[in-house]
């Protein structure tokens, strides 16, 4: 009985555990200088990050920092939306290295400092969870393509595989008798998806390094795909010629595919994907529901990647 994503109840009965009021507006005019410096209050463990503005950002209203950092999916820390924040206090995101290997000319490890030295951009992206809720999040990160360039993928490489850290001592959801998923959490992209300019490795949000619950210190963000593709706390990136296994596809192959492009026309077997709730906008159902956009609104940029592919068959 693997699929906990979300609980096995009818969509109409789901009540989010915690939907907080939108208490904080975004820093007015923060973008004006071109360089953004956020965060007057930096919580313990978080450091301020600077990132340049990006034309890829949406100007939609941001989801509050409180919601972005308190309503999370990170099963390594538990199944509840509040678990990742409440139960990740022991997790140590520094020091950190990411190993990049497989079909590349120059396999190597990147220390966290080296990742932070890439030119960071602020990317304000919509994020659409397969559970039919969404957020607008100001990430700080850099294109994954820039990292791939450093290791020089071989011509034979066709896919990129990603792996999350395994640390049962620091991640309570990975320890104990009940195991929700098989660890490590793994994900994958086609190489052309991985190299698309919208695909980033994120190191921060709201102008600070990532909180543990959001995937510290480094996670993937692929804004046209369902949120589960955005693997957190990455320790390994492997270039390969075979389509990599992906955690939710392993857990429930009839419910979650490899591509997982946001698609309002392909329903989840247990609920509709035609609409979504923007977290922070009030009730989970009813008037605040908004239509879900093909490719989460990034159709113009990415639809061409899938010419000739039957997205219904390749959900
Ligand atoms: N390692 C790992 N990565 C993960 C998950 C997870 O459980 N473990 N959950 C995914 C899901 S379902 C979503 S919607 C996003 C949530 O990201 P956020 O909590 O930063 O909003 O992370 C994704 N990445
Ligand atoms: Mo999700």
XYZ file of C-alpha atoms and ligand atoms in Angstrom:
340
model
C 0.000 0.000 0.000
C 2.594 2.503 -1.121
C 0.765 5.570 -2.303
C 0.614 8.170 0.406
C 0.566 11.012 -2.013
C -1.869 12.266 -0.853
C -3.757 10.099 1.657
C -6.232 7.693 0.134
C -9.360 9.737 0.571
C -11.558 11.422 -1.970
C -10.258 14.791 -3.063
C -13.378 16.488 -1.721
C -12.529 15.337 1.803
C -8.965 16.546 1.971
C -8.435 19.243 4.545
C -4.936 20.638 4.594
C -3.446 20.360 8.061
C -2.354 23.932 8.133
C -3.069 26.718 5.741
C -1.654 29.837 7.232
C -2.745 33.378 6.663
C -0.664 35.323 4.252
C 1.010 37.505 6.849
C 3.945 38.836 4.937
C 3.881 40.686 1.704
C 6.888 40.502 -0.526
C 9.487 43.229 -0.118
C 8.085 46.052 -2.158
C 10.369 47.170 -4.930
C 13.064 44.673 -4.039
C 13.913 44.096 -7.659
C 14.622 47.696 -8.474
C 18.338 47.562 -7.871
C 18.874 44.491 -9.986
C 20.639 42.852 -7.092
C 18.302 41.614 -4.422
C 19.225 41.506 -0.791
C 16.427 40.068 1.267
C 15.732 39.029 4.730
C 16.089 41.421 7.584
C 15.636 38.538 10.002
C 17.881 35.607 9.228
C 16.947 32.630 11.370
C 19.673 30.546 12.977
C 21.392 28.351 10.411
C 20.292 30.433 7.445
C 22.557 32.881 5.677
C 21.551 35.715 3.394
C 21.987 34.980 -0.298
C 22.223 37.462 -3.116
C 20.795 36.663 -6.492
C 20.351 38.672 -9.655
C 16.950 39.227 -11.193
C 15.834 36.864 -13.932
C 13.493 37.381 -16.873
C 12.157 33.892 -16.186
C 10.333 35.059 -13.047
C 6.586 35.393 -12.778
C 5.186 38.595 -11.286
C 2.363 36.742 -9.560
C 1.831 37.333 -5.864
C 4.303 35.341 -3.795
C 3.193 32.675 -1.386
C 4.208 33.851 2.085
C 7.538 32.707 3.481
C 5.649 31.193 6.398
C 3.605 28.981 4.089
C 6.543 28.067 1.838
C 8.539 26.883 4.856
C 5.778 25.292 6.954
C 3.611 23.427 4.421
C 5.990 20.893 2.927
C 6.368 17.446 1.421
C 9.616 15.787 2.505
C 8.838 12.224 3.513
C 12.316 11.678 4.929
C 11.000 13.713 7.862
C 7.467 12.313 8.000
C 4.215 12.332 6.071
C 2.516 15.375 7.586
C 2.791 18.786 5.969
C 4.206 20.169 9.223
C 6.661 17.307 9.847
C 9.523 18.547 7.656
C 9.740 21.800 9.612
C 9.054 20.256 13.015
C 11.313 17.219 12.669
C 14.312 18.438 10.656
C 16.137 20.205 13.482
C 18.859 17.534 13.675
C 19.581 17.592 9.963
C 23.026 18.991 9.083
C 23.157 20.565 5.614
C 26.809 21.613 6.040
C 29.355 20.468 5.158
C 27.955 19.025 1.908
C 29.226 17.627 -1.359
C 27.426 16.586 -4.525
C 29.042 13.847 -6.577
C 28.536 14.145 -10.333
C 29.443 10.983 -12.221
C 28.396 8.491 -14.896
C 28.658 9.307 -18.601
C 30.778 12.435 -18.307
C 34.349 13.286 -19.320
C 35.164 14.955 -16.026
C 33.435 13.298 -13.059
C 33.967 15.198 -9.814
C 32.518 16.330 -6.524
C 31.258 19.836 -5.884
C 31.476 21.251 -2.387
C 28.621 23.466 -1.232
C 30.906 26.521 -1.457
C 31.545 25.719 -5.122
C 27.810 25.481 -5.787
C 27.234 28.808 -4.037
C 29.923 30.338 -6.275
C 27.862 29.833 -9.448
C 26.159 33.121 -10.420
C 22.884 32.882 -8.512
C 19.636 34.099 -10.005
C 16.350 34.762 -8.334
C 13.711 32.649 -10.067
C 10.148 33.285 -9.003
C 8.341 30.157 -10.142
C 4.937 28.609 -9.744
C 5.138 25.200 -8.061
C 2.261 22.797 -8.654
C 2.111 19.721 -6.420
C 0.433 16.634 -7.853
C -1.918 16.889 -4.838
C -3.582 19.859 -6.602
C -2.187 22.763 -4.620
C 0.295 25.370 -5.774
C 2.591 28.096 -4.531
C 4.658 30.942 -5.991
C 8.205 30.699 -4.619
C 11.212 33.023 -4.982
C 14.096 30.573 -5.386
C 17.770 31.450 -5.600
C 19.755 29.119 -7.788
C 21.496 28.549 -11.079
C 20.753 26.594 -14.255
C 21.539 22.909 -13.921
C 23.041 23.200 -17.428
C 25.890 25.276 -15.959
C 26.836 22.424 -13.637
C 26.527 19.834 -16.418
C 28.831 21.910 -18.628
C 31.583 21.579 -16.010
C 31.561 17.788 -16.139
C 31.177 17.526 -19.930
C 28.481 14.895 -20.573
C 29.433 12.283 -23.189
C 27.500 12.094 -26.442
C 26.025 8.804 -25.246
C 24.410 10.360 -22.141
C 20.628 10.695 -22.517
C 19.316 11.118 -18.956
C 20.273 12.640 -15.623
C 19.599 10.744 -12.395
C 19.425 12.413 -8.953
C 19.681 10.997 -5.454
C 18.793 12.372 -2.001
C 20.970 11.793 1.048
C 20.227 8.834 3.353
C 20.705 9.682 7.034
C 18.210 7.846 9.221
C 19.814 9.351 12.342
C 18.931 12.842 11.160
C 15.839 12.039 9.097
C 13.204 10.380 11.270
C 11.076 9.287 8.303
C 13.966 7.099 7.104
C 14.280 5.295 10.429
C 11.906 3.131 12.398
C 9.659 0.283 11.344
C 7.230 2.103 9.077
C 8.814 3.092 5.785
C 6.679 5.211 3.498
C 9.026 5.099 0.509
C 12.202 3.268 -0.511
C 15.321 5.333 0.226
C 17.158 7.066 -1.186
C 14.532 9.216 -2.879
C 15.534 9.202 -6.539
C 14.478 11.279 -9.533
C 15.436 11.760 -13.139
C 15.151 13.956 -16.199
C 15.871 13.545 -19.856
C 19.138 15.345 -20.659
C 17.360 17.983 -22.760
C 14.946 18.657 -19.867
C 17.890 18.908 -17.492
C 19.595 21.402 -19.788
C 16.500 23.547 -20.311
C 17.125 27.097 -19.031
C 14.124 26.896 -16.662
C 15.632 23.917 -14.810
C 17.636 25.047 -11.802
C 19.479 23.786 -8.796
C 18.133 25.905 -5.948
C 20.277 26.840 -2.963
C 17.953 29.339 -1.369
C 14.513 30.870 -1.130
C 13.261 34.221 0.074
C 16.819 35.534 -0.071
C 18.300 33.009 2.353
C 19.895 29.591 2.150
C 17.313 26.801 1.990
C 15.696 25.758 5.240
C 16.094 22.030 5.941
C 12.421 21.393 5.214
C 12.722 22.805 1.684
C 15.650 20.574 0.727
C 18.803 22.107 2.184
C 21.370 22.673 1.024
C 20.589 22.004 -2.651
C 17.490 20.767 -4.497
C 16.136 20.551 -8.007
C 13.378 22.844 -9.332
C 11.639 22.005 -12.631
C 8.685 24.379 -12.713
C 6.661 22.761 -15.516
C 6.555 19.394 -13.750
C 4.703 18.210 -10.668
C 6.492 19.080 -7.445
C 7.669 15.539 -6.712
C 10.212 15.860 -9.549
C 11.942 18.565 -7.454
C 14.169 16.222 -5.468
C 15.604 17.654 -2.243
C 18.951 17.461 -0.434
C 20.807 16.053 -3.446
C 24.091 14.160 -2.940
C 24.549 12.558 -6.340
C 23.863 13.401 -9.983
C 24.577 10.675 -12.536
C 24.548 10.914 -16.328
C 23.238 7.758 -17.957
C 21.876 6.344 -21.212
C 18.904 4.648 -19.501
C 15.724 6.247 -18.154
C 16.391 6.422 -14.399
C 13.999 4.957 -11.828
C 11.966 7.580 -9.955
C 10.628 7.232 -6.429
C 6.922 7.923 -6.932
C 6.831 5.827 -10.088
C 8.329 2.927 -8.121
C 5.804 3.458 -5.312
C 2.734 3.682 -7.560
C 3.477 3.177 -11.257
C -0.163 3.529 -12.275
C -0.371 6.964 -10.604
C 2.989 8.664 -11.239
C 4.969 8.595 -14.478
C 8.506 9.567 -15.380
C 7.582 12.760 -17.213
C 5.047 14.147 -14.723
C 4.496 17.308 -16.739
C 1.717 19.398 -15.217
C -1.281 18.585 -17.376
C -4.857 19.590 -16.554
C -6.133 17.182 -19.225
C -4.717 14.045 -17.590
C -6.361 13.304 -14.263
C -4.688 11.428 -11.484
C -6.513 8.082 -11.170
C -7.940 9.274 -7.838
C -8.607 12.962 -8.428
C -8.868 15.676 -11.067
C -5.851 17.716 -12.124
C -7.972 20.331 -13.879
C -7.758 22.883 -11.059
C -5.689 23.767 -8.015
C -5.655 25.783 -4.819
C -3.012 28.458 -4.344
C -1.821 28.013 -0.772
C -2.573 31.085 1.319
C -5.579 32.141 -0.712
C -8.166 30.594 1.560
C -10.232 27.421 1.409
C -8.852 24.365 -0.307
C -11.991 24.029 -2.417
C -14.594 26.275 -3.900
C -14.308 29.821 -5.131
C -10.549 30.156 -4.708
C -9.800 27.236 -6.940
C -8.001 28.247 -10.111
C -7.593 26.380 -13.394
C -4.374 24.430 -13.779
C -2.377 25.477 -16.836
C -0.696 23.090 -19.299
C 2.954 22.692 -18.291
C 2.077 24.814 -15.256
C 2.008 27.923 -17.455
C 5.410 27.252 -19.064
C 3.952 25.752 -22.244
C 5.523 28.295 -24.569
C 8.987 27.532 -23.229
C 8.846 23.744 -22.968
C 6.096 22.200 -25.125
C 8.577 21.783 -27.966
C 10.562 19.314 -25.877
C 7.663 16.884 -26.177
C 6.776 17.103 -29.865
C 5.787 13.652 -31.036
C 5.378 12.247 -27.530
C 1.933 11.154 -26.356
C 1.788 12.889 -22.981
C -1.299 10.963 -21.941
C 0.541 7.705 -22.490
C 3.703 9.119 -20.940
C 2.193 10.797 -17.888
N 13.906 13.856 -1.156
C 12.647 14.288 -1.322
N 12.391 15.254 -2.229
C 11.118 15.702 -2.409
C 10.036 15.144 -1.678
C 10.337 14.131 -0.724
O 9.458 13.584 -0.025
N 11.647 13.745 -0.569
N 8.742 15.593 -1.907
C 8.476 16.185 -3.230
C 7.153 16.793 -3.337
S 5.828 15.740 -3.432
C 6.964 18.146 -3.462
S 5.439 18.804 -3.791
C 8.104 19.084 -3.272
C 7.769 20.050 -2.166
O 8.753 21.046 -2.046
P 8.604 22.151 -0.898
O 8.301 21.437 0.392
O 9.900 22.878 -0.867
O 7.452 23.031 -1.300
O 9.318 18.409 -2.934
C 9.559 17.208 -3.617
N 10.885 16.713 -3.310
Mo 4.069 16.965 -4.358
